[in-house]
mmCIF file of C-alpha atoms (C1' of nucleotides) in Angstrom:
data_model
loop_
_atom_site.group_PDB
_atom_site.id
_atom_site.type_symbol
_atom_site.label_atom_id
_atom_site.label_comp_id
_atom_site.label_asym_id
_atom_site.label_seq_id
_atom_site.Cartn_x
_atom_site.Cartn_y
_atom_site.Cartn_z
ATOM 1 C CA UNK A 1 -0.659 29.137 -1.285
ATOM 2 C CA UNK A 2 -0.476 30.326 2.314
ATOM 3 C CA UNK A 3 2.247 32.160 3.684
ATOM 4 C CA UNK A 4 4.393 31.388 6.690
ATOM 5 C CA UNK A 5 3.366 34.381 8.777
ATOM 6 C CA UNK A 6 -0.476 33.388 8.730
ATOM 7 C CA UNK A 7 -1.579 30.376 10.899
ATOM 8 C CA UNK A 8 -4.737 28.851 9.625
ATOM 9 C CA UNK A 9 -4.564 25.019 10.496
ATOM 10 C CA UNK A 10 -3.999 23.692 13.931
ATOM 11 C CA UNK A 11 -1.594 21.203 12.858
ATOM 12 C CA UNK A 12 -1.183 20.947 8.950
ATOM 13 C CA UNK A 13 -0.132 23.853 6.871
ATOM 14 C CA UNK A 14 2.694 24.707 9.139
ATOM 15 C CA UNK A 15 4.838 26.617 6.554
ATOM 16 C CA UNK A 16 2.651 26.697 3.481
ATOM 17 C CA UNK A 17 2.699 23.288 2.591
ATOM 18 C CA UNK A 18 0.302 20.636 3.451
ATOM 19 C CA UNK A 19 -0.023 17.167 2.155
ATOM 20 C CA UNK A 20 -3.418 16.050 3.484
ATOM 21 C CA UNK A 21 -5.204 16.817 0.290
ATOM 22 C CA UNK A 22 -3.220 14.059 -1.562
ATOM 23 C CA UNK A 23 -5.501 11.554 -0.786
ATOM 24 C CA UNK A 24 -7.181 10.646 -4.066
ATOM 25 C CA UNK A 25 -4.760 9.062 -6.676
ATOM 26 C CA UNK A 26 -1.926 8.772 -4.330
ATOM 27 C CA UNK A 27 -3.913 6.583 -1.933
ATOM 28 C CA UNK A 28 -4.869 4.285 -4.778
ATOM 29 C CA UNK A 29 -1.215 3.910 -5.793
ATOM 30 C CA UNK A 30 -0.053 3.417 -2.344
ATOM 31 C CA UNK A 31 -1.145 -0.270 -2.192
ATOM 32 C CA UNK A 32 0.694 -3.283 -2.891
ATOM 33 C CA UNK A 33 1.638 -3.722 -6.705
ATOM 34 C CA UNK A 34 -0.514 -0.929 -7.803
ATOM 35 C CA UNK A 35 2.356 1.182 -9.281
ATOM 36 C CA UNK A 36 3.714 -2.071 -10.940
ATOM 37 C CA UNK A 37 0.172 -3.000 -12.405
ATOM 38 C CA UNK A 38 -0.221 0.643 -13.966
ATOM 39 C CA UNK A 39 3.387 0.309 -15.428
ATOM 40 C CA UNK A 40 2.493 -3.189 -17.176
ATOM 41 C CA UNK A 41 -0.993 -2.399 -18.383
ATOM 42 C CA UNK A 42 0.424 1.003 -19.907
ATOM 43 C CA UNK A 43 3.068 -1.157 -21.463
ATOM 44 C CA UNK A 44 0.507 -2.823 -23.859
ATOM 45 C CA UNK A 45 -2.448 -1.463 -25.642
ATOM 46 C CA UNK A 46 -4.977 -3.476 -23.659
ATOM 47 C CA UNK A 47 -4.684 -6.708 -21.506
ATOM 48 C CA UNK A 48 -6.635 -9.656 -20.312
ATOM 49 C CA UNK A 49 -6.797 -10.734 -16.768
ATOM 50 C CA UNK A 50 -4.623 -13.720 -17.100
ATOM 51 C CA UNK A 51 -1.917 -11.920 -19.028
ATOM 52 C CA UNK A 52 -1.810 -9.444 -16.253
ATOM 53 C CA UNK A 53 -1.412 -12.108 -13.864
ATOM 54 C CA UNK A 54 1.236 -13.618 -15.997
ATOM 55 C CA UNK A 55 3.188 -10.383 -15.748
ATOM 56 C CA UNK A 56 3.124 -10.267 -12.108
ATOM 57 C CA UNK A 57 3.062 -13.630 -10.785
ATOM 58 C CA UNK A 58 3.836 -12.615 -7.179
ATOM 59 C CA UNK A 59 0.594 -10.716 -6.656
ATOM 60 C CA UNK A 60 -2.351 -12.920 -5.790
ATOM 61 C CA UNK A 61 -5.573 -13.193 -8.115
ATOM 62 C CA UNK A 62 -7.542 -11.422 -5.443
ATOM 63 C CA UNK A 63 -5.211 -8.534 -5.069
ATOM 64 C CA UNK A 64 -4.995 -7.951 -8.858
ATOM 65 C CA UNK A 65 -8.647 -8.100 -8.971
ATOM 66 C CA UNK A 66 -9.005 -5.432 -6.348
ATOM 67 C CA UNK A 67 -6.403 -3.154 -7.780
ATOM 68 C CA UNK A 68 -8.113 -3.280 -11.180
ATOM 69 C CA UNK A 69 -11.411 -2.164 -9.632
ATOM 70 C CA UNK A 70 -9.874 0.370 -7.614
ATOM 71 C CA UNK A 71 -8.334 1.646 -10.952
ATOM 72 C CA UNK A 72 -11.411 1.593 -12.573
ATOM 73 C CA UNK A 73 -13.063 3.676 -9.789
ATOM 74 C CA UNK A 74 -10.240 6.200 -9.894
ATOM 75 C CA UNK A 75 -10.632 6.349 -13.729
ATOM 76 C CA UNK A 76 -7.287 5.202 -14.483
ATOM 77 C CA UNK A 77 -8.147 2.138 -16.157
ATOM 78 C CA UNK A 78 -11.223 0.941 -18.369
ATOM 79 C CA UNK A 79 -12.695 -2.399 -18.315
ATOM 80 C CA UNK A 80 -14.423 -3.799 -21.276
ATOM 81 C CA UNK A 81 -16.176 -6.991 -21.192
ATOM 82 C CA UNK A 82 -17.108 -8.969 -24.065
ATOM 83 C CA UNK A 83 -19.908 -11.565 -23.700
ATOM 84 C CA UNK A 84 -18.455 -14.900 -25.129
ATOM 85 C CA UNK A 85 -17.768 -18.147 -23.764
ATOM 86 C CA UNK A 86 -15.317 -18.417 -22.414
ATOM 87 C CA UNK A 87 -15.421 -14.821 -21.145
ATOM 88 C CA UNK A 88 -13.068 -12.111 -22.274
ATOM 89 C CA UNK A 89 -12.099 -9.025 -20.485
ATOM 90 C CA UNK A 90 -9.729 -6.433 -21.631
ATOM 91 C CA UNK A 91 -8.030 -3.637 -19.319
ATOM 92 C CA UNK A 92 -6.425 -0.664 -20.901
ATOM 93 C CA UNK A 93 -5.249 2.598 -19.441
ATOM 94 C CA UNK A 94 -7.232 5.843 -20.024
ATOM 95 C CA UNK A 95 -5.702 9.114 -20.757
ATOM 96 C CA UNK A 96 -5.323 9.947 -17.072
ATOM 97 C CA UNK A 97 -3.823 6.439 -16.596
ATOM 98 C CA UNK A 98 -1.302 7.127 -18.926
ATOM 99 C CA UNK A 99 -0.683 10.523 -17.214
ATOM 100 C CA UNK A 100 0.087 8.445 -14.038
ATOM 101 C CA UNK A 101 2.492 6.108 -15.753
ATOM 102 C CA UNK A 102 4.292 8.763 -17.394
ATOM 103 C CA UNK A 103 5.219 10.142 -14.180
ATOM 104 C CA UNK A 104 5.692 6.811 -12.562
ATOM 105 C CA UNK A 105 7.962 5.268 -14.984
ATOM 106 C CA UNK A 106 11.148 7.344 -13.892
ATOM 107 C CA UNK A 107 10.478 5.964 -10.286
ATOM 108 C CA UNK A 108 10.134 2.461 -11.595
ATOM 109 C CA UNK A 109 13.073 2.368 -13.726
ATOM 110 C CA UNK A 110 15.449 3.881 -11.233
ATOM 111 C CA UNK A 111 14.156 1.525 -8.499
ATOM 112 C CA UNK A 112 14.929 -1.487 -11.043
ATOM 113 C CA UNK A 113 18.636 -0.433 -10.919
ATOM 114 C CA UNK A 114 18.853 -0.543 -7.147
ATOM 115 C CA UNK A 115 20.723 -3.275 -5.374
ATOM 116 C CA UNK A 116 17.776 -4.104 -2.818
ATOM 117 C CA UNK A 117 15.559 -5.224 -5.710
ATOM 118 C CA UNK A 118 14.983 -8.724 -4.974
ATOM 119 C CA UNK A 119 15.300 -11.210 -7.790
ATOM 120 C CA UNK A 120 12.689 -13.734 -7.908
ATOM 121 C CA UNK B 1 17.127 -8.620 -20.348
ATOM 122 C CA UNK B 2 15.499 -11.761 -21.974
ATOM 123 C CA UNK B 3 14.430 -11.918 -25.479
ATOM 124 C CA UNK B 4 10.762 -12.883 -26.419
ATOM 125 C CA UNK B 5 11.914 -16.265 -28.180
ATOM 126 C CA UNK B 6 13.370 -17.800 -24.838
ATOM 127 C CA UNK B 7 10.781 -18.965 -22.240
ATOM 128 C CA UNK B 8 12.580 -18.931 -19.093
ATOM 129 C CA UNK B 9 9.924 -18.622 -16.535
ATOM 130 C CA UNK B 10 6.644 -20.432 -16.107
ATOM 131 C CA UNK B 11 4.490 -17.332 -15.732
ATOM 132 C CA UNK B 12 6.544 -14.164 -15.541
ATOM 133 C CA UNK B 13 8.769 -12.642 -18.221
ATOM 134 C CA UNK B 14 6.211 -13.234 -20.864
ATOM 135 C CA UNK B 15 7.506 -10.728 -23.313
ATOM 136 C CA UNK B 16 10.593 -9.843 -21.975
ATOM 137 C CA UNK B 17 9.513 -7.756 -19.002
ATOM 138 C CA UNK B 18 8.973 -9.043 -15.507
ATOM 139 C CA UNK B 19 7.976 -6.800 -12.922
ATOM 140 C CA UNK B 20 8.516 -9.135 -9.796
ATOM 141 C CA UNK B 21 12.135 -7.833 -9.223
ATOM 142 C CA UNK B 22 10.723 -4.381 -8.100
ATOM 143 C CA UNK B 23 10.273 -5.436 -4.464
ATOM 144 C CA UNK B 24 12.821 -3.349 -2.752
ATOM 145 C CA UNK B 25 12.143 0.369 -2.612
ATOM 146 C CA UNK B 26 8.845 0.037 -4.223
ATOM 147 C CA UNK B 27 7.531 -2.056 -1.713
ATOM 148 C CA UNK B 28 8.686 0.623 0.868
ATOM 149 C CA UNK B 29 6.821 3.188 -1.168
ATOM 150 C CA UNK B 30 3.629 1.272 -1.677
ATOM 151 C CA UNK B 31 2.427 1.740 1.966
ATOM 152 C CA UNK B 32 0.131 4.458 3.193
ATOM 153 C CA UNK B 33 1.678 7.982 3.648
ATOM 154 C CA UNK B 34 5.108 6.670 2.185
ATOM 155 C CA UNK B 35 5.311 9.019 -0.620
ATOM 156 C CA UNK B 36 4.039 12.131 1.046
ATOM 157 C CA UNK B 37 6.538 11.508 3.931
ATOM 158 C CA UNK B 38 9.507 11.324 1.706
ATOM 159 C CA UNK B 39 8.282 14.562 -0.072
ATOM 160 C CA UNK B 40 8.025 16.088 3.053
ATOM 161 C CA UNK B 41 11.118 15.273 4.621
ATOM 162 C CA UNK B 42 12.978 16.247 1.480
ATOM 163 C CA UNK B 43 11.299 19.814 1.663
ATOM 164 C CA UNK B 44 13.439 20.293 4.653
ATOM 165 C CA UNK B 45 17.077 19.890 5.730
ATOM 166 C CA UNK B 46 16.133 17.900 8.519
ATOM 167 C CA UNK B 47 12.933 17.443 10.518
ATOM 168 C CA UNK B 48 11.908 16.555 14.059
ATOM 169 C CA UNK B 49 9.113 13.877 14.579
ATOM 170 C CA UNK B 50 6.515 16.256 15.859
ATOM 171 C CA UNK B 51 7.392 18.567 12.850
ATOM 172 C CA UNK B 52 6.807 15.617 10.325
ATOM 173 C CA UNK B 53 3.467 14.757 12.220
ATOM 174 C CA UNK B 54 2.491 18.427 11.992
ATOM 175 C CA UNK B 55 2.678 18.402 8.054
ATOM 176 C CA UNK B 56 0.747 15.006 7.827
ATOM 177 C CA UNK B 57 -1.863 15.083 10.520
ATOM 178 C CA UNK B 58 -4.005 12.412 8.872
ATOM 179 C CA UNK B 59 -1.561 9.999 9.590
ATOM 180 C CA UNK B 60 -1.304 8.224 12.952
ATOM 181 C CA UNK B 61 1.866 8.394 15.371
ATOM 182 C CA UNK B 62 2.300 4.954 15.046
ATOM 183 C CA UNK B 63 2.273 4.655 11.079
ATOM 184 C CA UNK B 64 4.620 7.725 10.862
ATOM 185 C CA UNK B 65 6.828 6.076 13.207
ATOM 186 C CA UNK B 66 6.696 2.614 11.469
ATOM 187 C CA UNK B 67 7.356 4.564 8.077
ATOM 188 C CA UNK B 68 10.340 6.119 9.389
ATOM 189 C CA UNK B 69 12.094 3.049 10.215
ATOM 190 C CA UNK B 70 11.340 1.479 7.285
ATOM 191 C CA UNK B 71 12.952 4.173 5.371
ATOM 192 C CA UNK B 72 15.910 3.794 7.644
ATOM 193 C CA UNK B 73 16.062 0.374 6.703
ATOM 194 C CA UNK B 74 15.831 1.061 3.183
ATOM 195 C CA UNK B 75 18.529 3.677 3.465
ATOM 196 C CA UNK B 76 16.452 6.659 2.305
ATOM 197 C CA UNK B 77 16.440 8.421 5.482
ATOM 198 C CA UNK B 78 18.743 8.893 8.277
ATOM 199 C CA UNK B 79 17.838 9.127 12.174
ATOM 200 C CA UNK B 80 20.097 11.251 14.415
ATOM 201 C CA UNK B 81 19.444 11.155 18.043
ATOM 202 C CA UNK B 82 20.448 13.713 20.506
ATOM 203 C CA UNK B 83 20.599 12.682 24.087
ATOM 204 C CA UNK B 84 18.896 15.541 25.906
ATOM 205 C CA UNK B 85 15.902 15.990 27.753
ATOM 206 C CA UNK B 86 13.445 16.320 26.443
ATOM 207 C CA UNK B 87 14.659 14.111 23.870
ATOM 208 C CA UNK B 88 15.491 15.333 20.315
ATOM 209 C CA UNK B 89 15.493 13.205 17.066
ATOM 210 C CA UNK B 90 16.170 14.578 13.511
ATOM 211 C CA UNK B 91 15.262 12.937 10.302
ATOM 212 C CA UNK B 92 16.821 13.631 7.024
ATOM 213 C CA UNK B 93 16.802 12.199 3.505
ATOM 214 C CA UNK B 94 19.988 10.433 2.343
ATOM 215 C CA UNK B 95 21.436 10.803 -1.126
ATOM 216 C CA UNK B 96 19.391 7.754 -2.346
ATOM 217 C CA UNK B 97 16.298 9.582 -0.327
ATOM 218 C CA UNK B 98 16.760 12.711 -2.645
ATOM 219 C CA UNK B 99 16.952 10.543 -5.788
ATOM 220 C CA UNK B 100 13.682 8.939 -4.912
ATOM 221 C CA UNK B 101 12.075 12.361 -4.081
ATOM 222 C CA UNK B 102 13.401 13.618 -7.335
ATOM 223 C CA UNK B 103 11.313 10.905 -9.248
ATOM 224 C CA UNK B 104 8.271 11.063 -6.920
ATOM 225 C CA UNK B 105 7.810 14.873 -7.133
ATOM 226 C CA UNK B 106 6.323 14.923 -10.570
ATOM 227 C CA UNK B 107 3.849 12.480 -9.527
ATOM 228 C CA UNK B 108 2.957 14.236 -6.478
ATOM 229 C CA UNK B 109 2.572 17.781 -8.052
ATOM 230 C CA UNK B 110 0.315 16.218 -10.886
ATOM 231 C CA UNK B 111 -1.925 14.447 -8.367
ATOM 232 C CA UNK B 112 -2.395 17.530 -6.388
ATOM 233 C CA UNK B 113 -3.969 19.127 -9.260
ATOM 234 C CA UNK B 114 -6.451 16.253 -9.807
ATOM 235 C CA UNK B 115 -10.231 16.833 -9.068
ATOM 236 C CA UNK B 116 -10.305 13.860 -6.731
ATOM 237 C CA UNK B 117 -7.844 15.094 -4.223
ATOM 238 C CA UNK B 118 -9.826 15.404 -0.959
ATOM 239 C CA UNK B 119 -9.286 18.756 0.738
ATOM 240 C CA UNK B 120 -9.137 18.217 4.439
ATOM 241 C "C1'" DC C 1 -25.234 -37.262 -21.368
ATOM 242 C "C1'" DT C 2 -21.261 -36.930 -18.604
ATOM 243 C "C1'" DC C 3 -16.384 -35.089 -18.352
ATOM 244 C "C1'" DT C 4 -13.355 -31.941 -19.141
ATOM 245 C "C1'" DA C 5 -11.480 -27.323 -20.429
ATOM 246 C "C1'" DT C 6 -11.338 -22.574 -20.417
ATOM 247 C "C1'" DT C 7 -11.784 -17.772 -18.252
ATOM 248 C "C1'" DG C 8 -12.412 -14.088 -14.882
ATOM 249 C "C1'" DC C 9 -13.065 -13.730 -11.115
ATOM 250 C "C1'" DT C 10 -15.283 -14.507 -5.817
ATOM 251 C "C1'" DT C 11 -14.750 -16.713 -1.206
ATOM 252 C "C1'" DT C 12 -12.353 -18.221 3.088
ATOM 253 C "C1'" DG C 13 -9.512 -18.062 7.214
ATOM 254 C "C1'" DG C 14 -5.356 -16.700 8.803
ATOM 255 C "C1'" DA C 15 -1.503 -13.290 9.028
ATOM 256 C "C1'" DC C 16 -0.405 -8.708 8.679
ATOM 257 C "C1'" DT C 17 -1.354 -3.521 8.677
ATOM 258 C "C1'" DC C 18 -3.690 0.816 10.094
ATOM 259 C "C1'" DC C 19 -6.045 3.520 13.297
ATOM 260 C "C1'" DA C 20 -7.408 6.181 17.615
ATOM 261 C "C1'" DC C 21 -6.189 6.520 22.139
ATOM 262 C "C1'" DA C 22 -3.505 5.872 26.168
ATOM 263 C "C1'" DG C 23 0.731 5.166 28.360
ATOM 264 C "C1'" DT C 24 6.206 5.332 29.408
ATOM 265 C "C1'" DA C 25 10.650 7.898 30.276
ATOM 266 C "C1'" DT C 26 13.246 11.963 31.736
ATOM 267 C "C1'" DA C 27 14.316 16.183 34.089
ATOM 268 C "C1'" DA C 28 13.290 20.961 34.628
ATOM 269 C "C1'" DA C 29 10.123 24.686 35.842
ATOM 270 C "C1'" DC C 30 6.406 26.000 39.063
ATOM 271 C "C1'" DG D 1 4.174 17.322 43.931
ATOM 272 C "C1'" DT D 2 2.244 18.764 39.577
ATOM 273 C "C1'" DT D 3 2.769 20.199 35.054
ATOM 274 C "C1'" DT D 4 5.248 20.444 30.491
ATOM 275 C "C1'" DA D 5 8.004 18.845 26.841
ATOM 276 C "C1'" DT D 6 9.447 15.244 23.310
ATOM 277 C "C1'" DA D 7 9.456 10.844 20.834
ATOM 278 C "C1'" DC D 8 7.925 7.518 20.647
ATOM 279 C "C1'" DT D 9 5.417 2.259 22.098
ATOM 280 C "C1'" DG D 10 1.305 -0.697 23.255
ATOM 281 C "C1'" DT D 11 -3.553 -2.111 22.731
ATOM 282 C "C1'" DG D 12 -7.710 -3.866 20.386
ATOM 283 C "C1'" DG D 13 -10.409 -3.444 16.651
ATOM 284 C "C1'" DA D 14 -11.138 -2.707 11.549
ATOM 285 C "C1'" DG D 15 -9.426 -3.386 7.324
ATOM 286 C "C1'" DT D 16 -5.750 -5.634 3.753
ATOM 287 C "C1'" DC D 17 -2.993 -9.457 1.822
ATOM 288 C "C1'" DC D 18 -2.149 -14.187 0.739
ATOM 289 C "C1'" DA D 19 -2.764 -18.998 -1.042
ATOM 290 C "C1'" DA D 20 -6.000 -22.291 -2.269
ATOM 291 C "C1'" DA D 21 -10.299 -23.541 -3.686
ATOM 292 C "C1'" DG D 22 -14.783 -22.867 -5.511
ATOM 293 C "C1'" DC D 23 -18.101 -20.759 -9.181
ATOM 294 C "C1'" DA D 24 -20.460 -19.797 -13.642
ATOM 295 C "C1'" DA D 25 -21.077 -20.722 -18.228
ATOM 296 C "C1'" DT D 26 -20.615 -23.567 -22.470
ATOM 297 C "C1'" DA D 27 -18.218 -25.865 -26.254
ATOM 298 C "C1'" DG D 28 -16.232 -30.058 -27.445
ATOM 299 C "C1'" DA D 29 -14.644 -35.001 -26.593
ATOM 300 C "C1'" DG D 30 -15.889 -39.367 -25.455
#
DNA sequence: CTCTATTGCTTTGGACTCCACAGTATAAAC
DNA sequence: GTTTATACTGTGGAGTCCAAAGCAATAGAG
């Protein structure tokens, strides 16, 4: 990238590293329950809405709904709708979604062993 | 943990996995710029406030300030204050902070190669 | 025909979070 | 007296999160 002798940007890119470009998927993951949701969905081949809710009962319906459509926009989750009554919708990780989950899992597993994880 | 034959909780812990306990450090990381900040600080031995700002100019001063005190509370960053004029404060990762960063780096590096990373 | 059950959401209003921008404190240099 | 330097905190407005209720559609029970 840039070397430390050249000054290109006024504030960022100070010594060759600028984190500003990290706005895409990291922004999507930097929201409440986003990482947990990716992990949960990836632990199953596909999941229905109520099933996802059951695995993360602390998150509100509306938040889960929002996260899922953000994931869809980011291309890490697919939504498949079956026109039945009662309705059936299935969510699954895309290939990119699995790539995220793969890199997320070490963090989540380590976090689960921490003392500050609040149980229920 | 629990086996799938026993039903303990009404909604969570459906098939032996409940993500609700993941509230500690993951909550701290699930905020805007939190992951980037850990990465930035960990790339240096210690950093001053203005220096951190320079590496992440998209984040507001108040947000960086909040993130830093959340990190301090979570025990992943130390704040060292030198009583000089003008004031000098140094931030550095703790051992736990480095443990987080270690598990965060693969994700951030992969994210940086994605097409949806917005430049500037 | 009305009532209930089922699923996957959306809506609502109130609390909390993020932003840009301005202000605070201190003392030395000019 | 004004400027400079650093590390923040405060403010008001926009956006985000929550619990709880509501909606749409139809099958089956009574």
